[in-house]
Amino acid sequence: AALNMFGKILATEEKDIITVAIQPGVVDTEMQGTIREKGATTMVPDQHAEFLHLHATKTLLHPDQPAHVIASLAIKAGNDLSGKFVAWDDENLASHQKRA
């Protein structure tokens, strides 16, 4: 929340800087493997089960999906997005998303 507020304030006070906060989704990273392997002993059972379910149902995102959006925004984000918090797959970011 603090980072999102920082982005909003920065966009308001520094018009020459474009700042966009991205919610990348649940991404299939090494951390996900660690959660599945070791999380049962340290996490709330329902939360750990959710991560196991995401993996079993193959609904974790490939890192390239949100990374492509973030890289595209770094190069060509417009002022219309500055100060906003959006999910990587938000329709407003369609032009930045990797086409299948």
mmCIF file of C-alpha atoms in Angstrom:
data_model
loop_
_atom_site.group_PDB
_atom_site.id
_atom_site.type_symbol
_atom_site.label_atom_id
_atom_site.label_comp_id
_atom_site.label_asym_id
_atom_site.label_seq_id
_atom_site.Cartn_x
_atom_site.Cartn_y
_atom_site.Cartn_z
ATOM 1 C CA ALA A 1 0.000 0.000 0.000
ATOM 2 C CA ALA A 2 2.837 2.377 0.813
ATOM 3 C CA LEU A 3 4.487 1.774 -2.553
ATOM 4 C CA ASN A 4 1.195 2.395 -4.355
ATOM 5 C CA MET A 5 0.727 5.679 -2.501
ATOM 6 C CA PHE A 6 4.310 6.654 -3.318
ATOM 7 C CA GLY A 7 3.567 6.037 -7.003
ATOM 8 C CA LYS A 8 0.422 8.168 -6.867
ATOM 9 C CA ILE A 9 2.209 11.042 -5.146
ATOM 10 C CA LEU A 10 5.197 10.808 -7.498
ATOM 11 C CA ALA A 11 2.881 10.931 -10.523
ATOM 12 C CA THR A 12 1.140 14.001 -9.102
ATOM 13 C CA GLU A 13 4.230 15.922 -8.044
ATOM 14 C CA GLU A 14 6.677 14.936 -10.807
ATOM 15 C CA LYS A 15 4.856 15.154 -14.132
ATOM 16 C CA ASP A 16 7.990 14.190 -16.098
ATOM 17 C CA ILE A 17 8.154 10.818 -14.331
ATOM 18 C CA ILE A 18 5.789 8.000 -15.266
ATOM 19 C CA THR A 19 5.228 5.500 -12.483
ATOM 20 C CA VAL A 20 3.030 2.409 -12.710
ATOM 21 C CA ALA A 21 2.614 -0.184 -9.956
ATOM 22 C CA ILE A 22 2.003 -3.671 -11.342
ATOM 23 C CA GLN A 23 0.359 -6.628 -9.628
ATOM 24 C CA PRO A 24 2.199 -9.482 -11.383
ATOM 25 C CA GLY A 25 -0.105 -12.332 -10.373
ATOM 26 C CA VAL A 26 1.053 -15.655 -8.946
ATOM 27 C CA VAL A 27 4.145 -16.489 -10.974
ATOM 28 C CA ASP A 28 5.839 -19.880 -11.316
ATOM 29 C CA THR A 29 9.206 -19.059 -9.763
ATOM 30 C CA GLU A 30 11.711 -20.889 -7.586
ATOM 31 C CA MET A 31 9.930 -19.370 -4.590
ATOM 32 C CA GLN A 32 6.791 -21.311 -5.563
ATOM 33 C CA GLY A 33 8.758 -24.558 -5.385
ATOM 34 C CA THR A 34 10.044 -23.624 -1.945
ATOM 35 C CA ILE A 35 6.508 -22.835 -0.784
ATOM 36 C CA ARG A 36 5.252 -26.215 -2.005
ATOM 37 C CA GLU A 37 8.177 -28.118 -0.483
ATOM 38 C CA LYS A 38 8.567 -26.349 2.855
ATOM 39 C CA GLY A 39 5.423 -24.303 3.371
ATOM 40 C CA ALA A 40 3.413 -27.017 5.105
ATOM 41 C CA THR A 41 5.417 -26.535 8.301
ATOM 42 C CA THR A 42 5.294 -22.738 8.382
ATOM 43 C CA MET A 43 2.130 -21.603 6.595
ATOM 44 C CA VAL A 44 -1.545 -21.565 7.438
ATOM 45 C CA PRO A 45 -2.797 -24.879 5.977
ATOM 46 C CA ASP A 46 -5.439 -23.266 3.728
ATOM 47 C CA GLN A 47 -2.877 -20.894 2.236
ATOM 48 C CA HIS A 48 -0.397 -23.694 1.590
ATOM 49 C CA ALA A 49 -3.162 -25.776 -0.005
ATOM 50 C CA GLU A 50 -3.984 -22.884 -2.341
ATOM 51 C CA PHE A 51 -0.391 -22.788 -3.625
ATOM 52 C CA LEU A 52 -0.445 -26.566 -4.133
ATOM 53 C CA HIS A 53 -3.735 -26.214 -6.024
ATOM 54 C CA LEU A 54 -2.373 -23.454 -8.285
ATOM 55 C CA HIS A 55 0.542 -25.695 -9.229
ATOM 56 C CA ALA A 56 -1.570 -28.841 -9.680
ATOM 57 C CA THR A 57 -4.045 -27.043 -11.933
ATOM 58 C CA LYS A 58 -1.245 -25.353 -13.905
ATOM 59 C CA THR A 59 -2.631 -21.888 -13.207
ATOM 60 C CA LEU A 60 0.676 -20.341 -12.153
ATOM 61 C CA LEU A 61 1.855 -17.739 -14.629
ATOM 62 C CA HIS A 62 5.003 -18.221 -16.653
ATOM 63 C CA PRO A 63 7.417 -15.441 -15.605
ATOM 64 C CA ASP A 64 7.545 -14.147 -19.187
ATOM 65 C CA GLN A 65 3.905 -13.062 -19.055
ATOM 66 C CA PRO A 66 4.085 -10.310 -16.419
ATOM 67 C CA ALA A 67 7.751 -9.615 -17.259
ATOM 68 C CA HIS A 68 6.822 -8.746 -20.841
ATOM 69 C CA VAL A 69 4.253 -6.228 -19.593
ATOM 70 C CA ILE A 70 6.709 -4.682 -17.133
ATOM 71 C CA ALA A 71 9.452 -4.400 -19.782
ATOM 72 C CA SER A 72 7.034 -2.891 -22.285
ATOM 73 C CA LEU A 73 5.824 -0.348 -19.732
ATOM 74 C CA ALA A 74 9.411 0.601 -18.899
ATOM 75 C CA ILE A 75 9.931 1.495 -22.554
ATOM 76 C CA LYS A 76 6.612 2.982 -23.593
ATOM 77 C CA ALA A 77 4.186 3.604 -20.720
ATOM 78 C CA GLY A 78 1.979 6.609 -21.311
ATOM 79 C CA ASN A 79 1.029 9.391 -18.929
ATOM 80 C CA ASP A 80 -2.491 7.940 -18.766
ATOM 81 C CA LEU A 81 -1.133 5.082 -16.623
ATOM 82 C CA SER A 82 1.057 7.180 -14.349
ATOM 83 C CA GLY A 83 0.220 6.815 -10.676
ATOM 84 C CA LYS A 84 -1.990 3.781 -11.218
ATOM 85 C CA PHE A 85 -1.933 0.320 -9.678
ATOM 86 C CA VAL A 86 -2.994 -2.311 -12.210
ATOM 87 C CA ALA A 87 -2.819 -6.061 -12.657
ATOM 88 C CA TRP A 88 -0.437 -7.281 -15.355
ATOM 89 C CA ASP A 89 -3.414 -8.587 -17.357
ATOM 90 C CA ASP A 90 -5.620 -5.509 -16.970
ATOM 91 C CA GLU A 91 -7.396 -4.583 -20.205
ATOM 92 C CA ASN A 92 -5.743 -1.146 -20.035
ATOM 93 C CA LEU A 93 -2.402 -2.920 -20.532
ATOM 94 C CA ALA A 94 -3.510 -5.024 -23.514
ATOM 95 C CA SER A 95 -1.090 -3.269 -25.858
ATOM 96 C CA HIS A 96 1.780 -4.220 -23.517
ATOM 97 C CA GLN A 97 0.825 -7.889 -23.154
ATOM 98 C CA LYS A 98 2.562 -10.642 -25.066
ATOM 99 C CA ARG A 99 0.372 -11.985 -27.815
ATOM 100 C CA ALA A 100 -0.057 -15.758 -27.955
#
